[in-house]
Backbone as ProteinMPNN parsed JSONL, in Angstrom:
{"seq_chain_A": "MNTQPQFQAAPEEIPVSDLSPRASLKSVTHEVPIILEHALIRNLAMLQQHNLASAEDCSQVAAQVRRSWENGRGADPIDGLARLRSGNGEMLDASVEVISSKMAKSLPFAPTRVPFAARLIPPTAFYEKFPQIEQLCRLMLVPVAFTEDLDVIGIASVNPFFADTLAVAIADELKKTSPVKPIISSVRLDYVGWKKMCEKHFRESY", "coords_chain_A": {"N_chain_A": [[93.181, -143.85, -27.649], [93.618, -141.452, -25.157], [91.101, -139.444, -24.005], [90.57, -137.978, -21.806], [90.524, -134.943, -19.934], [93.52, -133.256, -19.097], [95.141, -132.316, -16.115], [97.416, -130.16, -14.678], [99.679, -130.137, -11.96], [99.568, -127.589, -9.523], [102.155, -125.285, -9.007], [102.314, -123.533, -6.895], [100.3, -122.223, -4.259], [97.616, -119.944, -4.529], [97.672, -116.886, -2.785], [95.58, -116.327, 0.067], [94.706, -113.737, 0.359], [94.543, -112.868, -2.249], [92.287, -114.06, -3.075], [90.262, -112.86, -1.837], [87.55, -110.412, -1.667], [87.982, -107.867, -4.07], [88.975, -104.383, -4.197], [87.771, -103.167, -6.358], [85.501, -104.591, -6.574], [83.712, -104.064, -4.561], [80.959, -103.93, -4.321], [80.103, -106.521, -4.395], [80.384, -107.59, -1.835], [78.34, -106.315, -0.569], [75.96, -106.883, -1.945], [75.849, -109.62, -2.31], [75.418, -112.507, -0.342], [77.692, -113.088, 2.339], [78.38, -115.682, 2.825], [78.651, -116.89, 0.383], [81.039, -115.874, -0.602], [82.835, -116.999, 1.217], [82.417, -119.687, 0.598], [83.357, -119.754, -2.019], [86.104, -119.139, -1.714], [86.924, -121.344, -0.2], [86.382, -123.36, -2.044], [88.153, -122.767, -4.181], [90.583, -123.059, -2.881], [90.563, -125.81, -2.369], [90.583, -126.809, -4.956], [93.165, -126.183, -5.745], [94.603, -127.59, -3.817], [94.132, -130.208, -4.539], [95.451, -130.363, -6.871], [94.134, -129.524, -9.191], [93.937, -127.066, -10.268], [95.802, -124.127, -11.093], [97.45, -121.321, -9.467], [97.065, -119.062, -11.052], [94.922, -119.903, -12.622], [92.932, -120.017, -10.64], [92.728, -117.332, -9.902], [91.647, -116.201, -12.226], [89.23, -117.619, -12.436], [87.99, -116.909, -10.015], [87.582, -114.162, -10.419], [85.774, -114.221, -12.547], [83.562, -115.585, -11.432], [82.842, -113.875, -9.299], [82.209, -111.603, -10.753], [79.924, -112.435, -12.133], [78.2, -112.922, -9.96], [78.037, -110.342, -8.963], [76.511, -109.187, -10.913], [74.143, -110.38, -10.453], [73.795, -112.942, -11.421], [73.987, -116.528, -11.576], [76.87, -118.563, -10.818], [79.545, -120.919, -11.056], [82.537, -122.217, -9.735], [83.723, -124.658, -10.566], [82.571, -125.157, -13.05], [83.49, -122.811, -14.238], [86.285, -123.224, -14.215], [86.492, -125.492, -15.838], [85.589, -124.452, -18.271], [87.578, -122.603, -18.707], [89.723, -124.264, -19.191], [88.805, -125.958, -21.256], [87.225, -124.5, -22.963], [84.185, -124.007, -24.757], [83.796, -126.385, -25.966], [83.614, -129.857, -27.101], [84.845, -131.194, -25.046], [84.028, -130.122, -22.682], [81.989, -131.261, -21.024], [83.292, -133.594, -20.112], [85.453, -132.452, -18.785], [84.241, -131.058, -16.648], [83.16, -133.253, -15.289], [85.458, -134.69, -14.485], [86.699, -132.884, -12.694], [84.606, -132.486, -10.852], [84.139, -135.103, -9.829], [86.583, -135.71, -8.589], [86.696, -133.732, -6.638], [84.468, -134.462, -5.144], [85.255, -136.898, -4.036], [86.987, -136.064, -2.122], [85.571, -135.317, 0.052], [84.211, -136.222, 3.301], [81.816, -137.683, 3.121], [81.025, -138.628, 0.175], [78.941, -137.274, -2.312], [76.429, -139.059, -4.118], [76.36, -139.767, -7.596], [73.68, -138.862, -9.442], [72.126, -138.723, -12.179], [69.41, -138.62, -13.09], [68.088, -136.979, -11.341], [67.821, -134.455, -12.283], [65.476, -134.384, -13.666], [63.384, -133.945, -11.989], [60.548, -132.102, -10.716], [60.643, -128.582, -10.254], [60.675, -127.182, -6.95], [58.614, -124.975, -6.582], [56.913, -123.693, -4.689], [58.402, -123.92, -2.355], [60.655, -122.345, -2.931], [59.367, -119.869, -3.15], [58.437, -119.496, -0.58], [60.759, -119.343, 0.869], [62.683, -117.049, 0.1], [65.322, -116.231, 0.589], [66.778, -118.58, 0.614], [66.284, -119.411, -1.981], [67.684, -117.435, -3.364], [70.357, -118.02, -2.688], [70.554, -120.587, -3.797], [70.183, -119.982, -6.508], [72.341, -118.231, -7.113], [74.538, -119.847, -6.498], [74.064, -121.893, -8.169], [72.878, -124.309, -7.382], [70.371, -126.274, -7.38], [67.303, -126.984, -5.564], [66.335, -130.189, -5.336], [64.204, -131.72, -4.346], [61.585, -131.537, -1.86], [60.179, -132.522, 1.239], [57.804, -131.681, 3.12], [59.534, -130.024, 4.556], [61.0, -131.656, 6.163], [62.649, -133.461, 4.9], [65.036, -132.78, 2.553], [66.395, -132.404, -0.663], [69.28, -131.581, -2.53], [71.009, -130.597, -5.535], [73.926, -130.726, -7.625], [76.894, -129.965, -9.597], [78.948, -129.352, -8.118], [80.279, -130.426, -5.302], [81.231, -129.127, -3.005], [80.016, -126.611, -2.956], [77.4, -127.513, -2.673], [77.581, -128.683, -0.167], [78.063, -126.447, 1.46], [75.689, -125.037, 0.992], [73.785, -126.749, 2.101], [74.188, -126.472, 4.854], [73.527, -123.778, 5.115], [70.813, -123.801, 4.393], [69.72, -125.354, 6.46], [70.227, -123.656, 8.631], [68.634, -121.462, 7.95], [66.037, -122.544, 7.913], [65.784, -123.204, 10.534], [65.01, -120.917, 11.765], [62.284, -120.731, 11.531], [61.146, -123.204, 11.961], [60.879, -125.921, 14.258], [61.798, -128.374, 13.634], [64.562, -130.262, 12.691], [65.859, -130.487, 9.566], [66.537, -133.249, 7.342], [69.045, -133.137, 5.136], [70.098, -133.938, 2.012], [72.532, -134.425, -0.582], [73.074, -134.698, -4.087], [75.081, -135.59, -6.903], [75.305, -134.205, -10.122], [75.42, -134.871, -13.7], [77.014, -132.858, -16.217], [75.335, -131.891, -18.346], [72.741, -132.487, -17.402], [72.741, -130.959, -15.068], [72.974, -128.345, -16.064], [70.563, -128.1, -17.525], [68.76, -128.413, -15.433], [69.279, -126.177, -13.83], [68.522, -124.146, -15.584], [65.801, -124.687, -15.764], [64.931, -124.331, -13.121], [65.774, -121.737, -12.408], [65.205, -120.153, -14.512], [66.932, -119.046, -16.444], [69.46, -118.852, -18.992], [72.438, -120.747, -19.177]], "CA_chain_A": [[93.642, -142.491, -27.324], [93.001, -140.953, -23.928], [90.44, -138.154, -24.238], [90.309, -137.31, -20.536], [91.262, -133.692, -19.779], [94.697, -133.364, -18.247], [95.315, -131.199, -15.194], [98.771, -130.101, -14.165], [99.778, -129.736, -10.562], [99.89, -126.179, -9.331], [103.427, -125.164, -8.306], [102.158, -122.773, -5.671], [98.92, -121.868, -3.999], [97.331, -118.521, -4.589], [97.469, -116.355, -1.441], [94.184, -116.104, 0.426], [94.394, -112.331, 0.133], [94.207, -112.687, -3.652], [90.977, -114.64, -3.312], [89.287, -112.059, -1.117], [86.929, -109.396, -2.517], [88.863, -106.78, -4.467], [88.421, -103.043, -4.01], [86.927, -102.848, -7.5], [84.291, -105.398, -6.498], [83.137, -103.848, -3.24], [79.52, -104.15, -4.341], [79.838, -107.93, -4.177], [80.244, -107.841, -0.41], [77.088, -105.717, -0.117], [74.814, -107.451, -2.628], [75.89, -111.074, -2.274], [75.664, -113.014, 1.015], [79.104, -113.369, 2.597], [78.581, -117.128, 2.805], [79.091, -117.262, -0.961], [82.466, -115.559, -0.699], [83.544, -118.032, 1.97], [82.327, -120.934, -0.163], [84.231, -119.625, -3.183], [87.489, -119.241, -1.263], [87.143, -122.746, 0.168], [86.375, -124.126, -3.288], [89.39, -122.518, -4.917], [91.678, -123.655, -2.114], [90.526, -127.257, -2.573], [90.999, -127.076, -6.335], [94.629, -126.155, -5.757], [95.113, -128.654, -2.957], [94.03, -131.476, -5.261], [96.188, -130.214, -8.131], [93.202, -129.378, -10.3], [94.016, -125.703, -10.791], [96.967, -123.337, -10.699], [97.124, -120.046, -8.835], [96.546, -118.179, -12.093], [93.575, -120.397, -12.936], [92.017, -119.626, -9.565], [92.515, -115.884, -9.985], [90.73, -115.939, -13.335], [87.921, -118.179, -12.101], [87.415, -116.084, -8.95], [87.118, -112.909, -11.019], [84.591, -114.509, -13.361], [82.447, -115.926, -10.545], [82.421, -112.662, -8.589], [81.581, -110.701, -11.723], [78.569, -112.944, -12.359], [77.419, -112.66, -8.745], [77.807, -108.902, -8.886], [75.446, -108.885, -11.866], [72.944, -111.108, -10.076], [73.704, -114.209, -12.141], [74.639, -117.657, -10.94], [78.171, -118.969, -11.351], [80.159, -122.018, -10.321], [83.966, -122.266, -10.056], [84.075, -125.871, -11.311], [82.188, -124.851, -14.429], [84.401, -121.783, -14.724], [87.594, -123.821, -14.464], [86.368, -126.371, -17.004], [85.506, -123.599, -19.458], [88.901, -122.01, -18.885], [90.597, -125.299, -19.744], [88.27, -126.639, -22.44], [86.36, -123.654, -23.761], [82.812, -124.507, -24.807], [83.817, -127.479, -26.921], [83.116, -131.184, -26.758], [85.5, -131.695, -23.845], [83.532, -129.422, -21.491], [81.299, -132.222, -20.154], [84.288, -134.463, -19.489], [86.256, -131.637, -17.87], [83.44, -130.841, -15.443], [83.028, -134.527, -14.58], [86.741, -135.009, -13.849], [86.88, -132.003, -11.539], [83.527, -132.753, -9.908], [84.32, -136.4, -9.167], [87.748, -135.637, -7.7], [86.311, -132.911, -5.489], [83.52, -135.236, -4.339], [85.982, -137.934, -3.307], [87.755, -135.462, -1.031], [84.666, -135.083, 1.178], [84.0, -137.409, 4.149], [80.7, -138.436, 2.553], [80.929, -138.192, -1.217], [77.58, -137.363, -2.854], [76.23, -140.012, -5.207], [76.023, -139.169, -8.89], [72.32, -139.277, -9.8], [71.746, -137.869, -13.31], [67.968, -138.453, -13.295], [67.554, -135.974, -10.415], [67.546, -133.241, -13.054], [64.13, -134.462, -14.247], [62.38, -133.658, -10.97], [59.846, -130.826, -10.86], [61.144, -127.56, -9.324], [59.813, -126.919, -5.785], [58.306, -123.548, -6.676], [56.346, -123.2, -3.43], [59.501, -123.821, -1.39], [61.423, -121.153, -3.299], [58.577, -118.674, -2.848], [58.333, -119.365, 0.871], [62.082, -119.027, 1.418], [63.42, -116.332, -0.952], [66.755, -116.175, 0.884], [67.335, -119.85, 0.155], [66.225, -119.387, -3.447], [68.769, -116.586, -3.846], [71.6, -118.78, -2.574], [70.506, -121.656, -4.801], [70.33, -119.393, -7.843], [73.689, -117.702, -7.305], [75.499, -120.949, -6.437], [73.637, -122.881, -9.162], [72.621, -125.571, -6.679], [68.916, -126.355, -7.245], [66.663, -127.903, -4.623], [65.758, -131.252, -6.165], [62.902, -132.101, -3.799], [61.329, -131.251, -0.446], [59.072, -133.275, 1.823], [57.334, -131.007, 4.339], [60.698, -129.427, 5.212], [61.706, -132.659, 6.96], [63.659, -134.074, 4.037], [65.323, -131.892, 1.424], [67.488, -132.854, -1.513], [69.855, -130.562, -3.403], [71.777, -131.23, -6.607], [74.928, -129.832, -8.197], [78.148, -130.572, -10.05], [79.953, -128.868, -7.173], [79.966, -130.981, -3.981], [81.561, -128.189, -1.934], [78.931, -125.63, -2.917], [76.236, -128.206, -2.119], [77.856, -128.854, 1.26], [77.847, -125.139, 2.077], [74.274, -124.693, 0.902], [73.037, -127.587, 3.042], [74.296, -125.825, 6.168], [72.779, -122.52, 5.046], [69.386, -124.132, 4.394], [69.375, -125.779, 7.822], [70.227, -122.463, 9.486], [67.487, -120.623, 7.593], [64.803, -123.216, 8.331], [65.762, -123.219, 11.998], [64.375, -119.683, 12.22], [60.827, -120.833, 11.468], [60.665, -124.555, 12.238], [61.628, -126.621, 15.303], [62.258, -129.645, 13.083], [65.843, -130.206, 11.992], [65.668, -131.263, 8.338], [67.569, -134.12, 6.784], [69.39, -132.557, 3.839], [71.027, -134.776, 1.258], [72.948, -133.837, -1.856], [73.475, -135.624, -5.143], [75.93, -134.977, -7.922], [74.715, -134.303, -11.451], [76.275, -134.723, -14.868], [77.016, -131.458, -16.637], [74.161, -131.56, -19.157], [71.58, -132.5, -16.522], [72.861, -129.816, -14.157], [72.682, -127.123, -16.819], [69.126, -128.076, -17.807], [68.043, -128.241, -14.17], [69.433, -124.776, -13.432], [67.698, -123.334, -16.479], [64.402, -124.94, -15.42], [64.647, -123.793, -11.791], [66.08, -120.312, -12.249], [64.685, -119.481, -15.705], [67.996, -118.335, -17.145], [70.339, -119.705, -19.788], [73.798, -120.761, -18.644]], "C_chain_A": [[92.902, -141.967, -26.102], [92.42, -139.567, -24.158], [90.129, -137.422, -22.954], [91.109, -136.024, -20.435], [92.421, -133.882, -18.817], [94.833, -132.117, -17.39], [96.72, -131.259, -14.62], [98.765, -129.622, -12.73], [100.175, -128.273, -10.465], [101.179, -126.057, -8.537], [103.311, -124.4, -6.998], [100.702, -122.402, -5.507], [98.756, -120.363, -4.034], [97.089, -118.01, -3.178], [95.997, -116.089, -1.175], [93.784, -114.665, 0.169], [93.996, -112.066, -1.304], [92.842, -113.263, -3.988], [89.882, -113.831, -2.633], [88.695, -111.003, -2.037], [87.891, -108.254, -2.811], [88.168, -105.442, -4.249], [87.46, -102.689, -5.136], [85.618, -103.62, -7.484], [83.635, -105.25, -5.134], [81.652, -104.153, -3.208], [79.165, -105.608, -4.1], [79.572, -108.193, -2.701], [78.95, -107.258, 0.134], [75.882, -106.451, -0.699], [74.738, -108.971, -2.51], [76.176, -111.543, -0.848], [77.117, -113.438, 1.198], [79.393, -114.862, 2.579], [79.058, -117.596, 1.432], [80.576, -116.996, -1.144], [83.295, -116.603, 0.04], [83.555, -119.354, 1.208], [83.264, -120.905, -1.367], [85.695, -119.795, -2.789], [87.834, -120.684, -0.899], [87.252, -123.622, -1.076], [87.692, -123.99, -4.044], [90.594, -123.123, -4.202], [91.733, -125.169, -2.327], [90.926, -127.637, -3.994], [92.517, -127.098, -6.44], [95.214, -127.312, -4.954], [95.115, -130.002, -3.672], [94.63, -131.392, -6.666], [95.279, -130.164, -9.358], [93.28, -128.001, -10.944], [95.281, -125.028, -10.284], [96.501, -122.055, -10.017], [96.518, -119.079, -9.849], [95.139, -118.593, -12.508], [92.569, -119.886, -11.909], [91.73, -118.131, -9.584], [91.507, -115.549, -11.076], [89.32, -116.432, -13.022], [87.231, -117.329, -11.035], [86.847, -114.787, -9.512], [85.834, -113.122, -11.811], [83.369, -114.788, -12.485], [81.935, -114.677, -9.831], [81.728, -111.677, -9.526], [80.14, -111.134, -12.0], [77.683, -112.668, -11.155], [77.077, -111.186, -8.616], [76.657, -108.489, -9.8], [74.165, -109.668, -11.585], [72.749, -112.426, -10.792], [74.459, -115.304, -11.403], [75.966, -117.99, -11.6], [78.758, -120.043, -10.45], [81.634, -122.123, -10.709], [84.402, -123.528, -10.794], [83.747, -125.69, -12.786], [83.144, -123.83, -15.028], [85.77, -122.333, -15.062], [87.56, -124.715, -15.7], [86.308, -125.561, -18.297], [86.854, -122.948, -19.757], [89.839, -122.999, -19.565], [90.126, -125.819, -21.1], [87.458, -125.756, -23.36], [84.933, -124.166, -23.69], [82.69, -125.692, -25.75], [83.31, -128.791, -26.363], [83.702, -131.719, -25.458], [84.957, -131.069, -22.563], [82.855, -130.381, -20.519], [82.299, -133.077, -19.384], [85.132, -133.701, -18.477], [85.526, -131.407, -16.554], [83.361, -132.123, -14.625], [84.321, -134.901, -13.854], [86.935, -134.18, -12.581], [85.859, -132.331, -10.455], [83.754, -134.047, -9.134], [85.503, -136.379, -8.209], [87.444, -134.802, -6.462], [85.38, -133.694, -4.564], [84.239, -136.265, -3.478], [86.777, -137.375, -2.131], [86.892, -135.179, 0.197], [84.502, -136.352, 2.006], [82.883, -138.31, 3.631], [80.465, -137.928, 1.133], [79.501, -138.333, -1.725], [77.515, -138.32, -4.039], [75.864, -139.276, -6.493], [74.679, -139.735, -9.344], [71.823, -138.387, -10.939], [70.248, -137.618, -13.429], [67.348, -137.43, -12.351], [67.179, -134.694, -11.154], [66.137, -133.229, -13.632], [63.036, -134.088, -13.251], [61.791, -132.255, -11.155], [60.379, -129.812, -9.844], [60.173, -127.318, -8.168], [59.477, -125.432, -5.687], [57.795, -122.971, -5.363], [57.43, -123.015, -2.372], [60.332, -122.571, -1.668], [60.673, -119.875, -2.919], [58.485, -118.43, -1.345], [59.65, -118.941, 1.502], [62.933, -118.338, 0.347], [64.92, -116.236, -0.688], [67.449, -117.452, 0.416], [67.355, -119.89, -1.368], [67.362, -118.549, -4.023], [70.105, -117.323, -3.797], [71.66, -119.876, -3.631], [70.797, -121.109, -6.195], [71.751, -118.901, -8.088], [74.744, -118.806, -7.309], [75.211, -122.021, -7.484], [73.532, -124.275, -8.54], [71.111, -125.672, -6.459], [68.482, -127.281, -6.109], [65.933, -128.943, -5.462], [64.38, -131.666, -5.676], [62.807, -131.665, -2.34], [60.139, -132.082, 0.004], [58.719, -132.644, 3.168], [58.475, -130.445, 5.186], [61.475, -130.417, 6.079], [62.872, -133.269, 6.182], [63.823, -133.203, 2.798], [66.506, -132.449, 0.644], [67.976, -131.722, -2.395], [70.786, -131.243, -4.398], [72.738, -130.235, -7.243], [76.05, -130.641, -8.838], [79.257, -130.25, -9.058], [79.63, -129.362, -5.758], [80.272, -130.031, -2.829], [80.518, -127.078, -1.829], [77.68, -126.265, -2.309], [76.384, -128.374, -0.608], [77.602, -127.552, 2.02], [76.371, -124.773, 2.097], [73.435, -125.502, 1.888], [73.042, -126.972, 4.438], [73.469, -124.546, 6.199], [71.271, -122.766, 5.084], [68.935, -124.525, 5.797], [69.287, -124.58, 8.76], [69.008, -121.587, 9.217], [66.182, -121.245, 8.079], [64.658, -123.233, 9.846], [65.058, -121.986, 12.561], [62.855, -119.811, 12.311], [60.282, -122.201, 11.841], [61.515, -125.227, 13.309], [62.225, -127.938, 14.807], [63.582, -129.453, 12.345], [65.756, -131.08, 10.743], [66.844, -132.179, 8.021], [67.842, -133.61, 5.372], [70.441, -133.432, 3.164], [71.382, -134.086, -0.053], [73.355, -134.936, -2.822], [74.287, -134.848, -6.169], [75.325, -135.236, -9.294], [75.79, -134.354, -12.533], [76.097, -133.3, -15.389], [75.746, -131.07, -17.391], [72.908, -131.499, -18.29], [71.569, -131.311, -15.579], [72.473, -128.516, -14.86], [71.185, -126.999, -17.097], [68.321, -127.825, -16.539], [68.117, -126.791, -13.7], [68.566, -123.867, -14.297], [66.223, -123.473, -16.132], [64.028, -124.286, -14.089], [64.763, -122.276, -11.741], [65.739, -119.485, -13.478], [65.704, -118.56, -16.368], [68.81, -119.332, -17.954], [71.754, -119.596, -19.255], [74.752, -121.362, -19.659]], "O_chain_A": [[91.674, -142.041, -26.04], [93.149, -138.626, -24.47], [89.499, -136.366, -22.98], [92.279, -136.009, -20.818], [92.297, -134.601, -17.826], [94.663, -130.998, -17.873], [97.154, -132.303, -14.133], [97.939, -128.797, -12.34], [101.011, -127.786, -11.227], [101.294, -126.672, -7.477], [104.12, -124.595, -6.091], [99.961, -122.282, -6.483], [99.639, -119.612, -3.623], [96.355, -118.651, -2.427], [95.257, -115.679, -2.068], [92.641, -114.397, -0.201], [93.211, -111.157, -1.575], [92.297, -112.993, -5.058], [88.698, -114.097, -2.838], [89.27, -110.718, -3.087], [88.54, -107.733, -1.904], [86.945, -105.371, -4.132], [86.462, -102.003, -4.918], [84.722, -103.343, -8.282], [83.064, -106.207, -4.61], [81.132, -104.589, -2.18], [78.059, -105.913, -3.654], [78.648, -108.929, -2.353], [78.5, -107.67, 1.204], [74.879, -106.622, -0.007], [73.65, -109.54, -2.604], [77.09, -111.025, -0.207], [77.701, -114.071, 0.319], [80.531, -115.268, 2.344], [79.785, -118.584, 1.328], [81.288, -117.788, -1.762], [84.335, -117.04, -0.453], [84.567, -120.053, 1.172], [83.89, -121.912, -1.697], [86.441, -120.513, -3.455], [88.904, -121.182, -1.249], [88.102, -124.509, -1.153], [88.269, -124.982, -4.489], [91.512, -123.637, -4.842], [92.814, -125.744, -2.451], [91.545, -128.68, -4.205], [93.086, -127.933, -7.143], [96.195, -127.934, -5.363], [95.992, -130.835, -3.441], [94.357, -132.227, -7.528], [95.613, -130.691, -10.42], [92.752, -127.79, -12.036], [95.765, -125.32, -9.19], [95.31, -121.747, -9.993], [95.568, -118.361, -9.537], [94.271, -117.747, -12.722], [91.499, -119.389, -12.26], [90.605, -117.712, -9.31], [90.621, -114.718, -10.878], [88.337, -115.748, -13.308], [86.035, -117.057, -11.132], [85.758, -114.362, -9.126], [84.917, -112.303, -11.753], [82.276, -114.293, -12.759], [80.727, -114.448, -9.769], [80.776, -111.002, -9.137], [79.243, -110.296, -12.09], [76.543, -112.229, -11.308], [75.971, -110.824, -8.213], [75.918, -107.553, -9.494], [73.219, -109.63, -12.371], [71.649, -112.979, -10.776], [75.436, -115.044, -10.7], [76.166, -117.734, -12.787], [78.505, -120.075, -9.246], [81.953, -122.121, -11.898], [85.355, -123.482, -11.572], [84.546, -126.027, -13.659], [83.56, -123.958, -16.18], [86.358, -121.96, -16.076], [88.486, -124.698, -16.511], [86.909, -125.943, -19.301], [87.223, -122.767, -20.917], [90.65, -122.62, -20.41], [90.937, -126.089, -21.985], [87.037, -126.2, -24.428], [84.518, -124.704, -22.663], [81.611, -125.972, -26.272], [82.673, -128.842, -25.311], [83.117, -132.604, -24.834], [85.38, -131.443, -21.469], [83.114, -130.325, -19.317], [82.179, -133.262, -18.173], [85.487, -134.241, -17.429], [86.109, -131.541, -15.478], [83.48, -132.086, -13.4], [84.275, -135.38, -12.721], [87.29, -134.711, -11.529], [86.206, -132.442, -9.28], [83.579, -134.081, -7.916], [85.435, -136.968, -7.13], [87.888, -135.132, -5.362], [85.492, -133.599, -3.342], [83.873, -136.477, -2.322], [87.192, -138.123, -1.247], [87.413, -134.841, 1.259], [84.639, -137.453, 1.471], [82.981, -139.535, 3.689], [79.788, -136.921, 0.926], [78.903, -139.4, -1.586], [78.433, -138.38, -4.856], [75.142, -138.279, -6.466], [74.554, -140.932, -9.6], [71.156, -137.385, -10.679], [69.84, -136.526, -13.825], [66.193, -137.048, -12.539], [66.319, -133.938, -10.701], [65.649, -132.177, -14.046], [61.877, -133.932, -13.638], [62.445, -131.351, -11.677], [60.55, -130.159, -8.675], [58.963, -127.255, -8.39], [59.991, -124.724, -4.821], [58.2, -121.878, -4.966], [57.384, -122.067, -1.587], [60.671, -121.827, -0.748], [61.271, -118.918, -2.427], [58.459, -117.283, -0.897], [59.669, -118.269, 2.533], [63.807, -118.968, -0.249], [65.709, -116.168, -1.63], [68.561, -117.411, -0.109], [68.324, -120.349, -1.973], [67.94, -118.907, -5.05], [70.89, -117.261, -4.742], [72.688, -120.07, -4.28], [71.558, -121.7, -6.961], [72.308, -119.133, -9.161], [75.733, -118.717, -8.037], [76.003, -122.944, -7.67], [74.021, -125.266, -9.083], [70.616, -125.195, -5.438], [69.185, -128.223, -5.745], [65.016, -128.609, -6.213], [63.486, -131.934, -6.479], [63.82, -131.453, -1.674], [59.206, -132.316, -0.764], [59.257, -133.019, 4.21], [58.373, -130.404, 6.412], [62.496, -130.057, 6.667], [63.933, -133.553, 6.737], [62.857, -132.927, 2.087], [67.491, -132.906, 1.225], [67.168, -130.979, -2.952], [71.293, -132.335, -4.137], [72.42, -129.054, -7.387], [76.143, -131.853, -8.644], [80.358, -130.794, -9.138], [78.787, -128.771, -5.083], [79.636, -130.117, -1.779], [80.178, -126.652, -0.725], [76.98, -125.629, -1.521], [75.415, -128.222, 0.136], [76.999, -127.559, 3.093], [75.862, -124.263, 3.095], [72.471, -124.982, 2.449], [72.017, -126.956, 5.12], [72.791, -124.26, 7.186], [70.536, -122.022, 5.733], [67.888, -124.078, 6.265], [68.378, -124.499, 9.586], [68.418, -121.034, 10.145], [65.316, -120.542, 8.601], [63.547, -123.271, 10.373], [64.57, -122.002, 13.691], [62.211, -119.089, 13.073], [59.073, -122.351, 12.022], [62.741, -125.12, 13.279], [63.057, -128.542, 15.483], [63.701, -128.586, 11.48], [65.595, -132.295, 10.855], [67.987, -131.908, 8.389], [66.961, -133.652, 4.512], [71.534, -133.634, 3.693], [70.619, -133.265, -0.563], [73.906, -135.964, -2.428], [74.19, -133.626, -6.281], [74.888, -136.348, -9.592], [76.926, -133.933, -12.313], [75.133, -132.621, -15.035], [75.147, -130.033, -17.104], [72.104, -130.575, -18.419], [70.519, -130.724, -15.319], [71.737, -127.696, -14.313], [70.605, -125.927, -16.926], [67.319, -127.11, -16.565], [67.124, -126.241, -13.225], [67.949, -122.927, -13.796], [65.473, -122.499, -16.195], [62.93, -123.748, -13.949], [63.947, -121.607, -11.107], [65.95, -118.272, -13.498], [65.382, -117.451, -16.794], [68.842, -120.52, -17.635], [72.223, -118.509, -18.92], [75.95, -121.463, -19.396]]}, "name": "protein", "num_of_chains": 1, "seq": "MNTQPQFQAAPEEIPVSDLSPRASLKSVTHEVPIILEHALIRNLAMLQQHNLASAEDCSQVAAQVRRSWENGRGADPIDGLARLRSGNGEMLDASVEVISSKMAKSLPFAPTRVPFAARLIPPTAFYEKFPQIEQLCRLMLVPVAFTEDLDVIGIASVNPFFADTLAVAIADELKKTSPVKPIISSVRLDYVGWKKMCEKHFRESY"}
C-alpha cells in the first residue's frame, strides 16, 4: 500500500496580489524584514508551479505564516502546507519530506539531505554578534549549523528556497563588517531533526 502523501495539481495559480501583505496585516511590513515577504511569495509561487499546492492552499498557508511572523514566531510554508494536508498525524514527516525534496530538485544546485546536521552545537556567539541574521534565521526557521571564522558558514532547513534566500541575506549582512566573502552552504534536514534543531537554536517549541 502506498503511504506517500498525494498532491493534486493546482488548476490555477493564486494571483500575486493575493499573496501580498493584506491591509489587516500592515504591522507585518513594519515589524518583519521585507526580504521575508519576498521569500514567502517566491516559495508559494514555486509550490504552485510544481503542483504541490492549490491557490486556496497557498492563501491559507500565507495567512498562517504571516500571522506567526506578526507575533514574532518562526514559520515555514512547507511545514504549513504539510500540516494543512496531513494535520499533526503520522503522515506529517512524510508530507514535509515529499514537498521538501521536490522543491530542492527544482534548484540549480539541490542541497544535500544531511540529517545529522541537527546534532551540531548552536553558534551562540555568531547569533549574538549578528542579531539581524539571528532574527531572519528565527523567523524563517533556518538555523545556522556551523561557522568557521565567518569564512565558511552552513545553514540547515527543510525549505531549500528559504535557505537560498537566507544565504544571500547573510552574505549581504556580513559584507557590511568584513571584506571576506563567505562561502555559504546549505543542507536539507529531515522533519524531526529540523524541528529539534529549531527548538535548540531558538528556544521555542514548534
